[in-house]
Short mmCIF file of C-alpha atoms in Angstrom, two decimals:
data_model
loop_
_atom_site.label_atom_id
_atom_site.label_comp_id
_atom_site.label_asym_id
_atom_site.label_seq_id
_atom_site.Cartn_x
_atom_site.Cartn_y
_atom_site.Cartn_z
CA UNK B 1 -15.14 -7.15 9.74
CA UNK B 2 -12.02 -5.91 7.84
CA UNK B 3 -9.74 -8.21 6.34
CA UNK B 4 -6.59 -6.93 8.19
CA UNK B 5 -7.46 -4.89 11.56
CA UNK B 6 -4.57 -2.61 13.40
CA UNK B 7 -4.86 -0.45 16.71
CA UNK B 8 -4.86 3.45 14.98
CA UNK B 9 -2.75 4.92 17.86
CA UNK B 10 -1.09 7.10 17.58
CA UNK B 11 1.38 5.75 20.21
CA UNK B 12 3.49 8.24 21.92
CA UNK B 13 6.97 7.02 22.90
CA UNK B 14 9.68 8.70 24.09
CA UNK B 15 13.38 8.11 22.22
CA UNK B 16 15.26 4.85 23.69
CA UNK B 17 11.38 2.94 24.16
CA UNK B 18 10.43 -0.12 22.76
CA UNK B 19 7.29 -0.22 21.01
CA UNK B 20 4.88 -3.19 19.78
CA UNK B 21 2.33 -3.24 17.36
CA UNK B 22 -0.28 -5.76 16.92
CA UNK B 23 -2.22 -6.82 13.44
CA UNK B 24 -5.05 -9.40 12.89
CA UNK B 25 -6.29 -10.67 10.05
CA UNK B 26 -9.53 -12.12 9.13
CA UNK B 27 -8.31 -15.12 6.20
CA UNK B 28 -6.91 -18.03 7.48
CA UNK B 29 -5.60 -18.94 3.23
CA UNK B 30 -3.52 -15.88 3.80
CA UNK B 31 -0.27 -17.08 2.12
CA UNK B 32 2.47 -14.08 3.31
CA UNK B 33 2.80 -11.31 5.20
CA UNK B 34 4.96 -7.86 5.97
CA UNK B 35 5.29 -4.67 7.24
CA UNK B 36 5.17 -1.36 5.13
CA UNK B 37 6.36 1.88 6.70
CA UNK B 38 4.62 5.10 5.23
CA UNK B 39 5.92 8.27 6.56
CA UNK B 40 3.48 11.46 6.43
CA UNK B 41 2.37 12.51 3.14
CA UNK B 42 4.79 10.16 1.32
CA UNK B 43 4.16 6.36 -0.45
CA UNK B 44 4.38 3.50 1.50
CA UNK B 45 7.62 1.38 1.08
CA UNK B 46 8.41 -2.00 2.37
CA UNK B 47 10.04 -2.17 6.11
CA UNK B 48 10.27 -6.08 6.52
CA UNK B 49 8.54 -9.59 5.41
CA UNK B 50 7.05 -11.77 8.21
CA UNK B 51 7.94 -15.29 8.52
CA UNK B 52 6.83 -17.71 10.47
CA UNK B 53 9.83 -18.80 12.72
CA UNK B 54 9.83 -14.94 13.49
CA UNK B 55 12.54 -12.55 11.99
CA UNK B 56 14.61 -9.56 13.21
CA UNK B 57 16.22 -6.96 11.21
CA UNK B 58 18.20 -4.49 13.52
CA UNK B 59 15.85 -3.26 15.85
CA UNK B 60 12.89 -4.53 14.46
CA UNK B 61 11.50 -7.68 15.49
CA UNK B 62 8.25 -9.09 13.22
CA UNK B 63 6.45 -12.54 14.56
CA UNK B 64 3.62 -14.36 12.67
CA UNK B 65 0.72 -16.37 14.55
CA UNK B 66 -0.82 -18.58 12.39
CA UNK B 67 -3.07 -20.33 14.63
CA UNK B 68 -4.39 -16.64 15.92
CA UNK B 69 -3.87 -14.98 12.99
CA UNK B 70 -1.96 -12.59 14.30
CA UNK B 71 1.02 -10.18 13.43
CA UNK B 72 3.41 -8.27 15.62
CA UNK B 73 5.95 -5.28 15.17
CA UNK B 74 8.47 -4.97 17.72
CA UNK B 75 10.93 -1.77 17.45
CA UNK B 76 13.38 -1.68 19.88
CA UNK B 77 15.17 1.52 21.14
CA UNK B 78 12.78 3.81 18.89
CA UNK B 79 14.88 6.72 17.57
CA UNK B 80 12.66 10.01 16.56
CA UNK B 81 13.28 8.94 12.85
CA UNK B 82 10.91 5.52 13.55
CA UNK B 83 8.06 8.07 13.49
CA UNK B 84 5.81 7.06 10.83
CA UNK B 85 2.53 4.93 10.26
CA UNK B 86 3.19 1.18 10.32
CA UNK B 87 1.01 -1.08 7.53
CA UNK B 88 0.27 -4.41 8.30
CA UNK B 89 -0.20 -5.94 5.32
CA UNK B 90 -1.21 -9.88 3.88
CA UNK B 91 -0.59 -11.57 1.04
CA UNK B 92 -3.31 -13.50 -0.05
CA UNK B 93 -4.79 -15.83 -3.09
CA UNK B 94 -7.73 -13.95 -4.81
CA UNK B 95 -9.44 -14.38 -8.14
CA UNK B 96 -6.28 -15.89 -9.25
CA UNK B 97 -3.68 -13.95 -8.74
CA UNK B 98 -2.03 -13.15 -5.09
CA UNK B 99 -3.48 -9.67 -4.13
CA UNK B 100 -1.99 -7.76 -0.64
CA UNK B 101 -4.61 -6.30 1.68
CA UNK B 102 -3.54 -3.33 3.43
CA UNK B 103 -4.47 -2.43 7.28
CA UNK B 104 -5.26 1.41 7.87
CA UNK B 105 -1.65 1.71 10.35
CA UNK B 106 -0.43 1.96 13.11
CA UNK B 107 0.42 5.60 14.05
CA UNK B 108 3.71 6.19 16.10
CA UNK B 109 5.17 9.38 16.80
CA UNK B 110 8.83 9.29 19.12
CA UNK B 111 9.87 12.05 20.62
CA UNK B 112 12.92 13.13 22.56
CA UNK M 1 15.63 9.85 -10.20
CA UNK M 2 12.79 8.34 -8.68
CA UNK M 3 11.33 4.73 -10.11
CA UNK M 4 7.85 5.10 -10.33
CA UNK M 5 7.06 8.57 -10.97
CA UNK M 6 2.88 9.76 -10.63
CA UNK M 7 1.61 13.13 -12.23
CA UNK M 8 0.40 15.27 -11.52
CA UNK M 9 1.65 15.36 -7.51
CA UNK M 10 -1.40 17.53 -6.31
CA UNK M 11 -5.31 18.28 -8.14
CA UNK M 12 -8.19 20.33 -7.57
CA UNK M 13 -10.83 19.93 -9.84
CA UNK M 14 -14.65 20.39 -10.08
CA UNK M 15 -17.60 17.70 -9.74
CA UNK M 16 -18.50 16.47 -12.86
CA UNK M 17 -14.80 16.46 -14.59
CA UNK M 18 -12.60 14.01 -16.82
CA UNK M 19 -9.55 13.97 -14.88
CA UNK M 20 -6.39 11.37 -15.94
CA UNK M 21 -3.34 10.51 -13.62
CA UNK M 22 -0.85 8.86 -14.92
CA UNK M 23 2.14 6.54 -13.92
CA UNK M 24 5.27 5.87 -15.51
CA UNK M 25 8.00 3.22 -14.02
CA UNK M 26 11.55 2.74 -14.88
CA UNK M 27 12.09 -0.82 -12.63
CA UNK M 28 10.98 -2.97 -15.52
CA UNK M 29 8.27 -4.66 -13.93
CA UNK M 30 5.24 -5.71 -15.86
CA UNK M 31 2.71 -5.25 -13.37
CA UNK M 32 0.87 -2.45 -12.49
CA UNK M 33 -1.32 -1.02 -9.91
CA UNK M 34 -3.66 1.56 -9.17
CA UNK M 35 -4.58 2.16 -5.15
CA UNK M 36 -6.35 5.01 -3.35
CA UNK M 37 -6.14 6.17 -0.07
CA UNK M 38 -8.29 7.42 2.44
CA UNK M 39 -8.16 8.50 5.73
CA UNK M 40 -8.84 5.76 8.46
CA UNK M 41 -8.90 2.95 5.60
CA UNK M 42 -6.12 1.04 4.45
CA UNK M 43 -4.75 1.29 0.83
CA UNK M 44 -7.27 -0.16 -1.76
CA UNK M 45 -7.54 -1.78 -4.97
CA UNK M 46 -8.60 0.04 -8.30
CA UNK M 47 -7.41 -1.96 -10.85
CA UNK M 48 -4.55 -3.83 -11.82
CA UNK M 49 -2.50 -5.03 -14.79
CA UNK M 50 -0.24 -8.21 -15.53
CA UNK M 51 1.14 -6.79 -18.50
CA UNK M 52 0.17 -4.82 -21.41
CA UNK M 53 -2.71 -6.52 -22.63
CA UNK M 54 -3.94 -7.83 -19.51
CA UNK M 55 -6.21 -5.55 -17.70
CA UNK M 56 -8.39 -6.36 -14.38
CA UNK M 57 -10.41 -4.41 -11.85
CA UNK M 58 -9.37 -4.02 -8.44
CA UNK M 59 -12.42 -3.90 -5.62
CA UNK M 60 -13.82 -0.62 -6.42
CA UNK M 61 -13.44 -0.40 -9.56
CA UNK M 62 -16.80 2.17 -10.23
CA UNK M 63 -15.93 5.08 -12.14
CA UNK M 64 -12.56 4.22 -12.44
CA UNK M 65 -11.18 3.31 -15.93
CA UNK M 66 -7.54 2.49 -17.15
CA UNK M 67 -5.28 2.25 -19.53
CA UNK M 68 -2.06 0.33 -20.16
CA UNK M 69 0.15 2.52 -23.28
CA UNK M 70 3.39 0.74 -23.00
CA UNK M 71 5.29 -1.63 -20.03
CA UNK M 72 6.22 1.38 -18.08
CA UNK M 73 3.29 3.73 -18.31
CA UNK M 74 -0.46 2.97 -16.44
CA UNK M 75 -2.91 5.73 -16.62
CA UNK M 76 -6.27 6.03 -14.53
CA UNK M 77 -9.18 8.05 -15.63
CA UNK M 78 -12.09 9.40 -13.75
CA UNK M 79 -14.56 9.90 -16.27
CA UNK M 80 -17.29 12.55 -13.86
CA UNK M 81 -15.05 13.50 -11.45
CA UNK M 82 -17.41 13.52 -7.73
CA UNK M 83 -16.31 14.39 -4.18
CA UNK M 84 -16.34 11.02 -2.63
CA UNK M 85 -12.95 10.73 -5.01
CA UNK M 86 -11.19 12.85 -2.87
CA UNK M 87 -8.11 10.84 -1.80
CA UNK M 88 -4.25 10.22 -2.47
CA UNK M 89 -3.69 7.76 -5.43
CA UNK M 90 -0.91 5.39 -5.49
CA UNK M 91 0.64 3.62 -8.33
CA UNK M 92 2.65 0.78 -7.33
CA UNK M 93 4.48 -1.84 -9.47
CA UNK M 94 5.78 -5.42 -9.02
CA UNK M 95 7.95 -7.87 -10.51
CA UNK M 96 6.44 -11.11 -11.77
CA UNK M 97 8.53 -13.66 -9.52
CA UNK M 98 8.37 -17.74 -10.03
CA UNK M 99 5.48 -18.95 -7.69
CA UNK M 100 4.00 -15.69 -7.43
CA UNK M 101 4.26 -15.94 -3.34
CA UNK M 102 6.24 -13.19 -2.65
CA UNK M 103 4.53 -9.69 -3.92
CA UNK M 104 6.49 -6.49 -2.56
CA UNK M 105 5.06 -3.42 -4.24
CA UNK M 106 6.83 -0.44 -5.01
CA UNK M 107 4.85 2.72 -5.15
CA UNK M 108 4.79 5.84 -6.91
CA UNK M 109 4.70 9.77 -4.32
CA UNK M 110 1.26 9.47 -5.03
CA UNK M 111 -1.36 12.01 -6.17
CA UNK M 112 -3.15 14.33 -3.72
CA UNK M 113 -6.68 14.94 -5.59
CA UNK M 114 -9.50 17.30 -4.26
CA UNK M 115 -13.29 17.14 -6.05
CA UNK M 116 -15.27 20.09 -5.64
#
């Protein structure tokens, strides 16, 4: 089993939808968590951290699950520029030092 | 002008090959990271450094090597270059922060390389 798991997608949206992605992960000592955004053929780069009373930036709406282990992504009114892959990624203790495990993404391509 | 710059941006070399990428960061951070990247898989581990003397291997680690020249400059090596090391390489760095809980990485454009 991998140690974080996200649907692939892609996920088709047209501009104006909301859109929620889903991440599980598989190590309950998992101390924190976030979302990367990597856009096609670039490096991935930090979109929001996850907390667990839930946060919102703008349109963007991240929850955290303890209990279920489980991470959600909420963009609201997607504009064409949201298209990207979304990483769900966890921040957790290993052989000393606190390591982040990255998901594979979460495709989504908006379009008008 | 970009913070963590990777070179070269794009390889093609042949099985069997010494190839070295290498890293260089202007943020100041003391830790280091090498990742690869392959389709359908999520970013993963090569090897990692605290600081300059401090030098530890990521999970696959196998004909990998590194080396840590100054603060701001990480190299990684493949000593016999082989297909299955076709991927995009990341370098990513990170500031050492009190209690260590809160790790964002920032990453180099990354390095498209092809083994024949």
């Amino acid at each position: 089993r991998k140690e974080v798991e996200q649907d692939p997608g892609p996920f088709n949206v047209p501009e104006g939808a909301t859109v929620a992605f889903n991440c599980t992960y598989s190590n309950s000592a998992s101390q924190s968590f976030f979302w990367y955004r990597q856009d096609c053929r670039k490096e991935p780069k930090l979109l929001m951290s996850v907390y667990s009373s839930g946060n919102e930036d703008g349109r963007f709406t991240a929850q955290l699950n303890r209990a279920s282990q489980y991470i959600s992504l909420l963009i609201r009114d997607s504009k064409l520029s949201d298209s990207a892959t979304y990483l769900c990624v966890v921040n957790m203790l290993s052989g000393g030092y606190n390591k982040l495990i990255f998901g594979a993404g979460t495709r989504l391509a908006v379009h008008p | 002008d970009a913070d963590v710059t990777q070179t070269p941006r794009n390889r093609i070399t042949k099985t069997g090959k010494r190839i070295m990428l290498e890293c260089s960061q202007t943020k100041g951070h003391d830790r280091m990271y090498w990742y690869r990247q392959d389709p359908g898989l999520g970013l993963r581990l090569i090897y990692y450094s605290f600081d300059v003397k401090d030098i530890n291997k990521g999970e696959i680690s196998d004909g990998y090597s590194v080396s840590r020249q100054a603060q701001a400059k990480f190299s990684l090596s493949l000593e016999s270059a082989i297909p299955n090391q076709t991927a995009l390489y990341f370098c990513a760095t990170s500031d050492t922060l009190a209690g260590d809980s809160y790790n964002e990485q920032f990453f180099g454009p990354g390095t498209r390389l092809t083994v024949l």
